[in-house]
Every structure is written in C-alpha cells, then in structure tokens.
XYZ file of C-alpha atoms in Angstrom:
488
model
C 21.950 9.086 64.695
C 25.452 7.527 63.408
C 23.033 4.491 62.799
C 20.889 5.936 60.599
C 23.358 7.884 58.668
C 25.238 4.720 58.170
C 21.833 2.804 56.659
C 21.490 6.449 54.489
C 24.637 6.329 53.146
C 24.185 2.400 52.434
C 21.003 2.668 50.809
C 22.496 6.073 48.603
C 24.847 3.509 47.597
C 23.143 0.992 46.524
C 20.453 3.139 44.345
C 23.520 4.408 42.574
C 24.934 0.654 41.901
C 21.537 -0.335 41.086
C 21.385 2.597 38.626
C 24.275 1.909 36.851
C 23.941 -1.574 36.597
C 20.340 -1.434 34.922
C 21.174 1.688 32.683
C 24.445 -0.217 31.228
C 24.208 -1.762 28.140
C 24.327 -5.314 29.324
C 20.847 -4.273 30.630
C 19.296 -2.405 28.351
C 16.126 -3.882 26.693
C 16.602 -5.184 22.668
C 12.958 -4.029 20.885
C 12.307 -5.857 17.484
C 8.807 -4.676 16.474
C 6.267 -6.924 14.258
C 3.016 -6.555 12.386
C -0.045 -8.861 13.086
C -1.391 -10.281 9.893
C -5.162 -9.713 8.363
C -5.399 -13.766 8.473
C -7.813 -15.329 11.061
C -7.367 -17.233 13.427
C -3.151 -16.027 13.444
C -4.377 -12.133 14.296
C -7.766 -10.921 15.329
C -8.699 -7.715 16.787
C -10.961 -8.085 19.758
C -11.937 -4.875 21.211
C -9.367 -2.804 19.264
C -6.458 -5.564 20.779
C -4.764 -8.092 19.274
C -5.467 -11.488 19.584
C -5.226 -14.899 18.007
C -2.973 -17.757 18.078
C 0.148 -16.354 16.262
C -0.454 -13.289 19.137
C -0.627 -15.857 22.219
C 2.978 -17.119 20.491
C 4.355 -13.651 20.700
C 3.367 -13.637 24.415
C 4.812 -16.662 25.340
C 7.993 -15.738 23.293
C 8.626 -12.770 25.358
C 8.280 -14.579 28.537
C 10.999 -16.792 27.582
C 12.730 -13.681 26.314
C 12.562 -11.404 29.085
C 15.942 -12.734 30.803
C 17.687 -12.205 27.691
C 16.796 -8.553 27.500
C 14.800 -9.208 24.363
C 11.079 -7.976 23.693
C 8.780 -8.425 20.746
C 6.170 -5.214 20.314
C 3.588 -5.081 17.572
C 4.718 -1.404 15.372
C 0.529 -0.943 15.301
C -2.211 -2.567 16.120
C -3.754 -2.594 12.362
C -3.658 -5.882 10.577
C -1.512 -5.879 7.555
C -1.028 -8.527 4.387
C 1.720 -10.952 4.199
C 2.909 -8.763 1.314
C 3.271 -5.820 3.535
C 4.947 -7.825 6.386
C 7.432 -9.222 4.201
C 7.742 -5.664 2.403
C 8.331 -4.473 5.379
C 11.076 -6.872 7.067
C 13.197 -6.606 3.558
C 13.426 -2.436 4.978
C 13.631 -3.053 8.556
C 10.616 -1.347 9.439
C 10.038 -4.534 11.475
C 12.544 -7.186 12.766
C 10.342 -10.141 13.119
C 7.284 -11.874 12.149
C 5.321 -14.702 13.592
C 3.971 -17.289 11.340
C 5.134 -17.223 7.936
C 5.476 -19.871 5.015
C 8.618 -20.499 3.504
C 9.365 -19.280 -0.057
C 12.941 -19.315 -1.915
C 12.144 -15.335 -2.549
C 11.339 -14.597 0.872
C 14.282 -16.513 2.339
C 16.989 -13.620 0.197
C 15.740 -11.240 2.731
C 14.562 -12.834 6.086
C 15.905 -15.374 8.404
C 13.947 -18.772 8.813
C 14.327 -20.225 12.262
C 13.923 -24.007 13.265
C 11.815 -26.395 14.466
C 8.765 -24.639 12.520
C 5.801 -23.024 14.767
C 3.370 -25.760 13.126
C 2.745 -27.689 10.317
C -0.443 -27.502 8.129
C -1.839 -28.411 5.129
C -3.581 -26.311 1.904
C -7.602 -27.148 2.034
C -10.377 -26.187 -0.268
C -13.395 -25.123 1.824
C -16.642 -25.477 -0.364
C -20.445 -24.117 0.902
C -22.307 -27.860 2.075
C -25.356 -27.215 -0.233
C -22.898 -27.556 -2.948
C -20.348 -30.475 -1.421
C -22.141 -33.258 -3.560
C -22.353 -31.351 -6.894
C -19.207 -30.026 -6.525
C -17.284 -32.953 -9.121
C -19.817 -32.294 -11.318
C -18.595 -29.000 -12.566
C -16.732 -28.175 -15.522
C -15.439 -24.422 -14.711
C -14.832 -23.533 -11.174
C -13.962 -19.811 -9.571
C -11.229 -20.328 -6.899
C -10.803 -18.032 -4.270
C -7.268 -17.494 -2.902
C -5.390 -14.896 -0.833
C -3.311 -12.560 -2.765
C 0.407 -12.823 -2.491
C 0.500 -15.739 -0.044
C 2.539 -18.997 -0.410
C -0.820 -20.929 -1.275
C -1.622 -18.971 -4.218
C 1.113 -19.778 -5.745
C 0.450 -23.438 -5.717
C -2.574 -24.038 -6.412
C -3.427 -27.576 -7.921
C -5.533 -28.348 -10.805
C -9.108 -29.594 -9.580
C -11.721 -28.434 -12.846
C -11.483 -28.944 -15.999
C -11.447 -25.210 -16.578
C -10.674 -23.210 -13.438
C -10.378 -19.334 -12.469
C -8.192 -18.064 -9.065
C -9.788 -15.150 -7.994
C -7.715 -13.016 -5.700
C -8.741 -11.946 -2.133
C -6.814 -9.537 -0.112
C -7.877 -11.678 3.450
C -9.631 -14.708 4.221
C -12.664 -13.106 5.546
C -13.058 -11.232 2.206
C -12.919 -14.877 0.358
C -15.531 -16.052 3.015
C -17.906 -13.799 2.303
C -17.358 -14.332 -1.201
C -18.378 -17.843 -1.442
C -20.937 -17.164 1.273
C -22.515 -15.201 -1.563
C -21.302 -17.637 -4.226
C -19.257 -15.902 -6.086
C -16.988 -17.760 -6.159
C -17.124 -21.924 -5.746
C -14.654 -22.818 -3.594
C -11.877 -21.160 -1.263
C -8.441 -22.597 -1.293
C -6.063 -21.651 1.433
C -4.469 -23.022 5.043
C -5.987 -25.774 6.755
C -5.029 -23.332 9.724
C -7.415 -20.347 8.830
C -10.056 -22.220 6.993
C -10.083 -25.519 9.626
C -10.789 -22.383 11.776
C -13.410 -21.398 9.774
C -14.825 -25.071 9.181
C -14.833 -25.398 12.924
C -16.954 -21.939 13.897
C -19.740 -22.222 10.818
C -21.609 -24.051 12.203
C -22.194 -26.927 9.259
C -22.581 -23.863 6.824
C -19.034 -25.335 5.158
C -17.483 -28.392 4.271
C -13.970 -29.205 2.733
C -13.299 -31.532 -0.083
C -11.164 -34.403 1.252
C -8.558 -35.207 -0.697
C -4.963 -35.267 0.760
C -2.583 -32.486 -0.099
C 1.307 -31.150 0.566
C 2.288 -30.430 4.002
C 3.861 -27.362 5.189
C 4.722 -25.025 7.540
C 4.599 -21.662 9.222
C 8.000 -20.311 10.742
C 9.044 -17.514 12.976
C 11.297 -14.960 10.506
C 13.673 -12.181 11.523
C 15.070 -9.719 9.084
C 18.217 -10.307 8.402
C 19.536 -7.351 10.106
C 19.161 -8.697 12.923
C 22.446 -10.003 15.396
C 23.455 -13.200 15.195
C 23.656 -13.419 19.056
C 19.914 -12.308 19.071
C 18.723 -14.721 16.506
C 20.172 -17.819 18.610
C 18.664 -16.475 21.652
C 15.491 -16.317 19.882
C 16.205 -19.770 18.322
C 16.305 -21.201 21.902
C 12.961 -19.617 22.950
C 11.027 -21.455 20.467
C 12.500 -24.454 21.180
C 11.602 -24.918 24.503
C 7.707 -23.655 23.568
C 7.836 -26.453 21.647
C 9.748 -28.867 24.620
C 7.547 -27.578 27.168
C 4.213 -28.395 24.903
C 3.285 -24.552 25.000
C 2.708 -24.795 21.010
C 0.739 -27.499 21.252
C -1.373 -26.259 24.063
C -1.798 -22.832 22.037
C -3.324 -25.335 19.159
C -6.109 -27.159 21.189
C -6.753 -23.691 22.693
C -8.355 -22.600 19.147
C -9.508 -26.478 18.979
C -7.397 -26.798 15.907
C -6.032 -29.840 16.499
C -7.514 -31.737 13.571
C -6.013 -29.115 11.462
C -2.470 -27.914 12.614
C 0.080 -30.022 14.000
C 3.067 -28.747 16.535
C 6.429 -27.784 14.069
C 9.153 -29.981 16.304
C 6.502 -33.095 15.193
C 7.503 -35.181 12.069
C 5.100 -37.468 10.964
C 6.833 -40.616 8.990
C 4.955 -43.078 6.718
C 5.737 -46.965 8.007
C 4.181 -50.372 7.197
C 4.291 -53.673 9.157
C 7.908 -54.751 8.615
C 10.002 -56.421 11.380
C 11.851 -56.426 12.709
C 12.900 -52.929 11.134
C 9.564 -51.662 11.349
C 5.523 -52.235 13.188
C 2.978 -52.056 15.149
C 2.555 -53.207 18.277
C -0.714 -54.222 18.625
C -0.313 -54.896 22.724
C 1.670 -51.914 23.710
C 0.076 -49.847 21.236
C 3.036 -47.858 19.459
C 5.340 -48.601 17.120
C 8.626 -50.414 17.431
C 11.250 -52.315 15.841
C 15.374 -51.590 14.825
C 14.406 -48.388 12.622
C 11.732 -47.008 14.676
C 14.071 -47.025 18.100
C 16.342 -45.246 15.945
C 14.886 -42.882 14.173
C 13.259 -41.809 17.036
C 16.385 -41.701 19.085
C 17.726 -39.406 16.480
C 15.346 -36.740 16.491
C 14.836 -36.738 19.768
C 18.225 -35.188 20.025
C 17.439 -32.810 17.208
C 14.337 -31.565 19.566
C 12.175 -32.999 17.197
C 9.104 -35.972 17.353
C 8.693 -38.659 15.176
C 4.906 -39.548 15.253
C 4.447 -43.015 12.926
C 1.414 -43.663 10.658
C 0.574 -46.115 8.330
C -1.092 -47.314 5.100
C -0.686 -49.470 2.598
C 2.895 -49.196 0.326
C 1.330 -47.989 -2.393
C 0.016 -45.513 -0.687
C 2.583 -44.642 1.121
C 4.805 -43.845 -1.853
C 1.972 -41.499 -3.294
C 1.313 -39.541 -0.285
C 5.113 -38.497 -0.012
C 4.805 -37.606 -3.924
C 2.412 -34.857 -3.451
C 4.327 -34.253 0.004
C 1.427 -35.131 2.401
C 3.821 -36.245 5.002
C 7.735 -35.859 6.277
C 9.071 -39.036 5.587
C 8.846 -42.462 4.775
C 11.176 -45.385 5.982
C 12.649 -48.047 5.486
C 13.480 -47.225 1.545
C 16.179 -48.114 -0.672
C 17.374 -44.876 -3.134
C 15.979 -45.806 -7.215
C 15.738 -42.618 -9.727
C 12.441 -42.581 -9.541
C 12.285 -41.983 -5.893
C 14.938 -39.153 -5.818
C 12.299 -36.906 -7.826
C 10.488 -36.593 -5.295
C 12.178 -37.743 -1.872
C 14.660 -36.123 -0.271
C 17.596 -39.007 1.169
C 20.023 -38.417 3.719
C 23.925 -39.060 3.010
C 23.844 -41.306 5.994
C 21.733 -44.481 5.843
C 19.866 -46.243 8.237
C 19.779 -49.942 8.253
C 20.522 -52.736 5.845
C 19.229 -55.928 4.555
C 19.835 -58.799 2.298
C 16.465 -60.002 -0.152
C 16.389 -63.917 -0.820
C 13.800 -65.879 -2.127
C 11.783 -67.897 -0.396
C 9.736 -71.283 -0.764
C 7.951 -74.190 1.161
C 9.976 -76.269 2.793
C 8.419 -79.466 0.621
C 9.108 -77.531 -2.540
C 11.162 -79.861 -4.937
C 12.322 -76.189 -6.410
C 15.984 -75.690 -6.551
C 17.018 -72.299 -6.077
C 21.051 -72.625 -5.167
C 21.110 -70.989 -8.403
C 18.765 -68.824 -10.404
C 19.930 -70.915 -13.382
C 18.325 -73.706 -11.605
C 14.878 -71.930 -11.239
C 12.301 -72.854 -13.964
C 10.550 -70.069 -16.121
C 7.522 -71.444 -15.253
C 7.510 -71.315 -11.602
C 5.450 -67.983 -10.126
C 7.294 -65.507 -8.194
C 5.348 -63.270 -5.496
C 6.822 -59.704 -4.921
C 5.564 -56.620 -2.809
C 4.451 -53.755 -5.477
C 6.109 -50.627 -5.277
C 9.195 -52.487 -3.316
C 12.785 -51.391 -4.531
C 14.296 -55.155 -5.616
C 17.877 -55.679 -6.915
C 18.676 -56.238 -10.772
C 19.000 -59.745 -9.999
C 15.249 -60.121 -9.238
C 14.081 -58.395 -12.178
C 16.417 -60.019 -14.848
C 15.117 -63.711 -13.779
C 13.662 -65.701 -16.389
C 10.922 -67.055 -13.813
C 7.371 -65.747 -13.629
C 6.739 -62.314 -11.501
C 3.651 -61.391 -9.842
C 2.699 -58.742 -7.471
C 1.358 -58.444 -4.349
C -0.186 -55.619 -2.417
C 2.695 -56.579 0.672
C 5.214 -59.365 2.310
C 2.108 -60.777 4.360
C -0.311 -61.097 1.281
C 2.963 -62.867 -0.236
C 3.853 -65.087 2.618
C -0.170 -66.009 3.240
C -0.095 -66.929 -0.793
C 2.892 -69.106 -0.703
C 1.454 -71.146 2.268
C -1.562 -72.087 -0.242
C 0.294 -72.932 -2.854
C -0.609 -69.937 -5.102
C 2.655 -68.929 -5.859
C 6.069 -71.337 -5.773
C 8.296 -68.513 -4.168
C 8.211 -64.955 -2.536
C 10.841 -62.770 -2.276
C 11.593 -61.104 0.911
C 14.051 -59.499 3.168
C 15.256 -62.199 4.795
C 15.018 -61.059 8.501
C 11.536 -59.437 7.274
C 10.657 -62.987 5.991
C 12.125 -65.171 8.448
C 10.012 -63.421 11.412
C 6.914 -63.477 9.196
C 7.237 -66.898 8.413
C 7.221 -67.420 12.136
C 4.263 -65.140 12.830
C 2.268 -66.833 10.107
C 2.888 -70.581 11.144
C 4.363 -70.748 7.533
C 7.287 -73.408 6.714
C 9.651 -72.248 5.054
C 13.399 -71.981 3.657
C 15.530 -69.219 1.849
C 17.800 -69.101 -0.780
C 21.257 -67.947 -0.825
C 21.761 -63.663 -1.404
C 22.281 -63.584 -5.316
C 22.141 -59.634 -5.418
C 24.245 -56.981 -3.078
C 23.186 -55.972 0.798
C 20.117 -53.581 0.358
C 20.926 -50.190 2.030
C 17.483 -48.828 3.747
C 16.904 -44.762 4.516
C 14.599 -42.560 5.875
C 13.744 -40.532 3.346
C 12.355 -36.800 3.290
C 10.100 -34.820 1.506
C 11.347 -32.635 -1.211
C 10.502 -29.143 0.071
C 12.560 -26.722 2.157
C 11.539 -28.580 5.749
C 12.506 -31.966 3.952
C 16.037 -30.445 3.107
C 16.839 -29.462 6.870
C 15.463 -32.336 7.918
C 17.973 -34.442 6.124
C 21.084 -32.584 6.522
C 20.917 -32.478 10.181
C 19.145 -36.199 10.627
C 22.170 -37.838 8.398
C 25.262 -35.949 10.293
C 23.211 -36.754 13.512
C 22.551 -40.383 12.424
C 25.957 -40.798 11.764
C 26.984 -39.583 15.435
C 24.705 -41.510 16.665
C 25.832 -44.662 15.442
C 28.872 -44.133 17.587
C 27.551 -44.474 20.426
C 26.025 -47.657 23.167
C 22.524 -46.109 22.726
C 22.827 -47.113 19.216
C 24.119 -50.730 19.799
C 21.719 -51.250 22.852
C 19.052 -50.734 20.099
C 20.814 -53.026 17.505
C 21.052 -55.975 20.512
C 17.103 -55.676 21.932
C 16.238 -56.832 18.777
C 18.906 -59.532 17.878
C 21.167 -57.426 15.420
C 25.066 -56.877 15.530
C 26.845 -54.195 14.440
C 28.480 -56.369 11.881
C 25.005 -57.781 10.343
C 24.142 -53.927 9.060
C 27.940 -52.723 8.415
C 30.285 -55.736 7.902
C-alpha cells in the first residue's frame, strides 16, 4: 500500500511540474495568422480547404517552427487580393504572408526576409489560334491583375496598347478565353501554371524578361527574436531542397526557380571563367570563388552562358542575377549593381604572331595601318582606344585568336592569362606585348533591383572575408595564380 502511495504521490508530482512547465511562458505557443491569396497555383480551395504551393510552404514552415513555439494559421479560409493582404499586414490584422513581390511601398510597412521563396519571371500568355498573328497587331488589350507588382511594370509590346485590370488570374483567363482581351501579362508562376494545365489551348510569347522574386513578409510588428527564428526556417527549406521539391510537385520547374539559386551569366574565359566540356560544369579562378562565396551565404550559383553581347543585354532588362568577370564603365553602373569588393584582376596586352615583323614595345612603334581585333562589348583601357592603329571587332577572344592565326588581323588584344591559355588551346603561335594601360579589376556584378542590392552588400563583405582565408588561396594555386599576381 506504502508502494502505491509512493508511485501516487510521484505521479501527482509530476502532472503538476508538467503543468507548470507547459503553461509558462517559455511554452506557450506564438500565433501569427495569414491570408491565402486569390492567385492560382499559390492558394486554391479544394473542397472548401486550402491548397496550393504557397499553402504546402506554410506547412512545411510550421514543421520547422513547431520547436520554436511558433505557428502560422490562415485568419479564414477565403482567398483575398494582394491589396487586401498587404492592407491588412500594414494594421496587424495578420502577421505574415507567404509569397509576395517586393515593392519600395510595401517594404515601409512589412518585413522582407532572405533567401527569397523563388524566383520567376513576368510572361504574356496569348490564346494559340492567335500566337502567329499576334506581331501583326497595331492595338492590343492587356490583361493584368489589379494592384500587383506586375502591373506596375508592364513593358511596351503594341504600338498602341490598353491594360485592362483583373481582380484574379482566373478572371483574366476567362477573359482572353473569350477574347476580350489579347493577351494576359502576369507571373511566369501562375500563368506557367496555367500554360502547363490547358492543354495546348495557350501559348506564351517568348521573349526574355526581368527576373524576380516572391518573399515571405512579416508585419513589422512582429519581434525581432521571432523574425530570426522564422529567418532560419526558410533557410533550411531551402538547404534541405524542400522548396525545390514543392516546385516539381506543381511541375513548375520550367517556370519558377528555388530563391537561395542565383543564376550568373559567364562566357568561355580561362582561366577565370568556362566550361568544362569533360566534367560537364563550370570551372576556373572566378567560378571556384564565387561559388565558394555564396555557398556560405546559403545561396547557389547556377552558371549559364551566351554570347557577350548577349550577355550584357539580358542583365539590362534584368533577366538574370549576375554577370562576371566585368570591369565597372558608366555605362554599366546604370544598370548593374557592383560590389565594393572585387573579384579578380588582369592585365590586357596585345598580341601578334610570333613571325610578325610588328613592333609593339611601344604603341608609338605600331603603324596606323596595321588591324587590331577586339572582343565587342569588352571593357578595354584608354590606352586601347586612343591608339592610332586600326580597330575591329569581334564577336569574342576565340573568333579573335582563330583570325589572327589566318592572318586577318595583325594583332588581338587580350587578357593576357585569357590569351596565353587560348593561344595554347588553339595551336596558335604567339607573343604579347608589354602592359601599356593599368591592372584591370574584374567583379561580379548584380542586377539593379532590390535582390541585386542584397546580393551585393553581403557577397562583397563576404568576398572580402573570404579572401582571408586558405580556401581562398587553395583556389588561387589549383589554377596557377598567387596571391601577389591579383593584389601586388
């Protein structure tokens, strides 16, 4: 009987502890309501419930949350506007929001967390019947979504054009299903969505257009302790691929891309810069680095490629994140975004056969009539473009290098490491001239938009730490480079 008193008053006990440990504030469960938005695929209602990809985020969010104490609950199950989310985050009716776009008037009243949920693009969606007559027309009705970030920036493709406003995507669907309108311009999230489910009823017109992005946005009443605990939720979705599994759940992979990815513009360039065509990936001095670098921001560099000129006008309508290896010019810094800290350097000499009776110890020395390759839409020194020889250009450094071993031009001008290794590559003899300009400081730049901005603040004070360190000179020594050949 003493026994089982004993084991009654130890169990009394230990309800009591266990009550006043879970009703204690250190316990107690943090609520910060949301809305679901009236934007497909983000929010749906399926059977009176909420669904969608934006929804399955939520989910995941509050599994990561749940030892933290912190919970995300929809205020109702009706599917509001972006206007009256935002409306109602700027009053505190709700604390958070999943899946937002950035805008400088939104940011004065809500809190933008980083890495983005995903990046996206903006995307006209046209009926198929009219996809070949559509450049044809002189006046075109454009359906948009009222209020929303896209709206606002919509580009010029008519001669004479009209932006009808729709208060949800499924109202502008049905609209241009019964052609009122001509064409539908919104996300490439909600109308890739769209494109994917109709069946070959729509098509979109293909031209390339800005990048952005869709964030997770707390009000700004919300604790600071809170908002970093949230902060770290979203980062590991994104470490543990749960973003990125969410996206190929709604098979919108051609259309959205995770937020922590950055995609970066590079051409053929080494050793700074290429493509491995045997290992498949790209590599080289910059690459290691940059990729190094925002690895430790939680971020992924994922490397395309086309040619220069392209290149340079893709990141001026902001298709991408960044382009590298680039020196700063004025015309660049209206529309790129550089970091304080730069990322390589490199010294441009000219170059000619090695049988070439041309004397270049001096530009003096170099006749007026001898023909000068250079890669268009490269960033040369003064010293190029004030000498009296001939200047042509050349789509890139192989084009040059392939023309000076015919004899088409008399010289090329190159980065000499650049030149040197493609020289080799191309079974080209050749010899260099001294430096006659200064060392050539190369950055990764961003894109000019609000991602861009982070994106450089935190890459240049991280670049700069990172140069500190034997990771950094490891890099700098698998590919033949001292310290002192970029910084001395």
């Amino acid at each position: 009987m003493r026994m089982k008193s004993m084991l009654k008053r130890i169990f009394s006990s230990f309800v009591v502890v266990a009550l006043l440990l879970f009703s204690s504030p250190s316990f107690s469960q943090k609520i910060l309501y949301t809305y679901a938005q009236n934007a497909e695929p983000k929010f749906m209602l399926s059977g009176g419930n909420i669904t969608g990809l934006c929804h399955d985020i939520v989910q995941e969010m509050n599994k990561e949350l749940r030892s933290e104490g912190i919970r995300i609950e929809y205020k109702s199950k009706e599917l509001r506007s972006i206007s009256e989310i935002f409306n109602a985050l700027s009053k505190n009716e709700i604390q958070i929001f999943i899946g937002a776009a950035y805008s400088e008037k939104r940011e004065s009243y809500a809190t933008y967390l980083q890495p983005p949920l995903y990046g996206l693009r903006e995307m006209f969606l046209v009926n198929s019947m009219d996809l070949m007559r559509f450049a044809e027309r002189q006046y075109v009705k454009i359906g948009v979504i009222g209020d929303t970030v896209t709206s606002e920036s919509l580009p010029s493709i008519g001669l004479r054009q009209e932006a009808i406003a729709f208060k949800s995507i499924n109202d502008a669907i049905k609209a241009l299903e019964g052609n009122e309108i001509d064409t539908v311009f919104y996300s490439s999230l909600a109308l890739g969505y769209t494109l994917k489910n109709s069946k070959g009823k729509f098509e979109t017109l293909k031209d390339p257009s800005e990048k952005y992005y869709h964030y997770v946005v707390l009000s700004k009443s919300v604790d600071k302790d809170v908002v970093a605990k949230i902060q770290i939720a979203l980062e590991k979705l994104h470490k543990d691929g749960v973003v990125r599994a969410l996206i190929k759940k709604y098979g919108l992979n051609d259309y959205v891309i995770p937020g922590n990815v950055v995609e970066i513009l590079a051409v053929d360039w080494e050793p700074y810069e290429w493509y491995d065509t045997v290992r498949k990936e790209w590599v080289g001095v910059d690459v290691d680095v940059v990729r190094a670098v925002l690895s430790k921001m939680g971020y992924e560099a994922s490397f395309l490629t086309f040619p220069w000129s392209r290149c340079v006008e893709l990141m001026k309508i902001g298709a991408y994140d960044g382009i590298m290896s680039l020196r700063i010019t004025q015309e660049r810094l209206a529309f790129l975004r550089f970091p304080e800290e730069p990322l390589s350097t490199g010294k441009d000499v000219l170059f000619k056969l090695k049988n070439s009776k041309i004397n270049f110890s001096r530009l003096e020395d170099i006749p007026n009539s001898v023909l000068c390759g250079y890669s268009e839409g490269y960033a040369y020194g003064d010293w190029f473009w004030d000498a009296k020889f001939k200047k042509i250009a050349v789509p890139d450094d192989i084009t040059g290098f392939k023309l000076l071993k015919s004899g088409r031009i008399e010289l090329f001008v190159s980065n000499s490491m650049v030149g040197k290794e493609l020289a080799k590559e191309l079974d080209v003899d050749v010899e260099c001239s001294p430096v006659f300009g200064e060392k050539m400081i190369y950055y990764l730049a961003f894109s000019k938009n609000y991602q861009g901005s982070y994106l450089s603040n935190v890459f240049s004070q991280r670049l700069k730490e990172f140069k500190l360190t034997d990771e950094y000179l490891r890099i700098l020594r698998k590919y033949g480079i001292t310290y002192d050949d970029f910084w001395r």
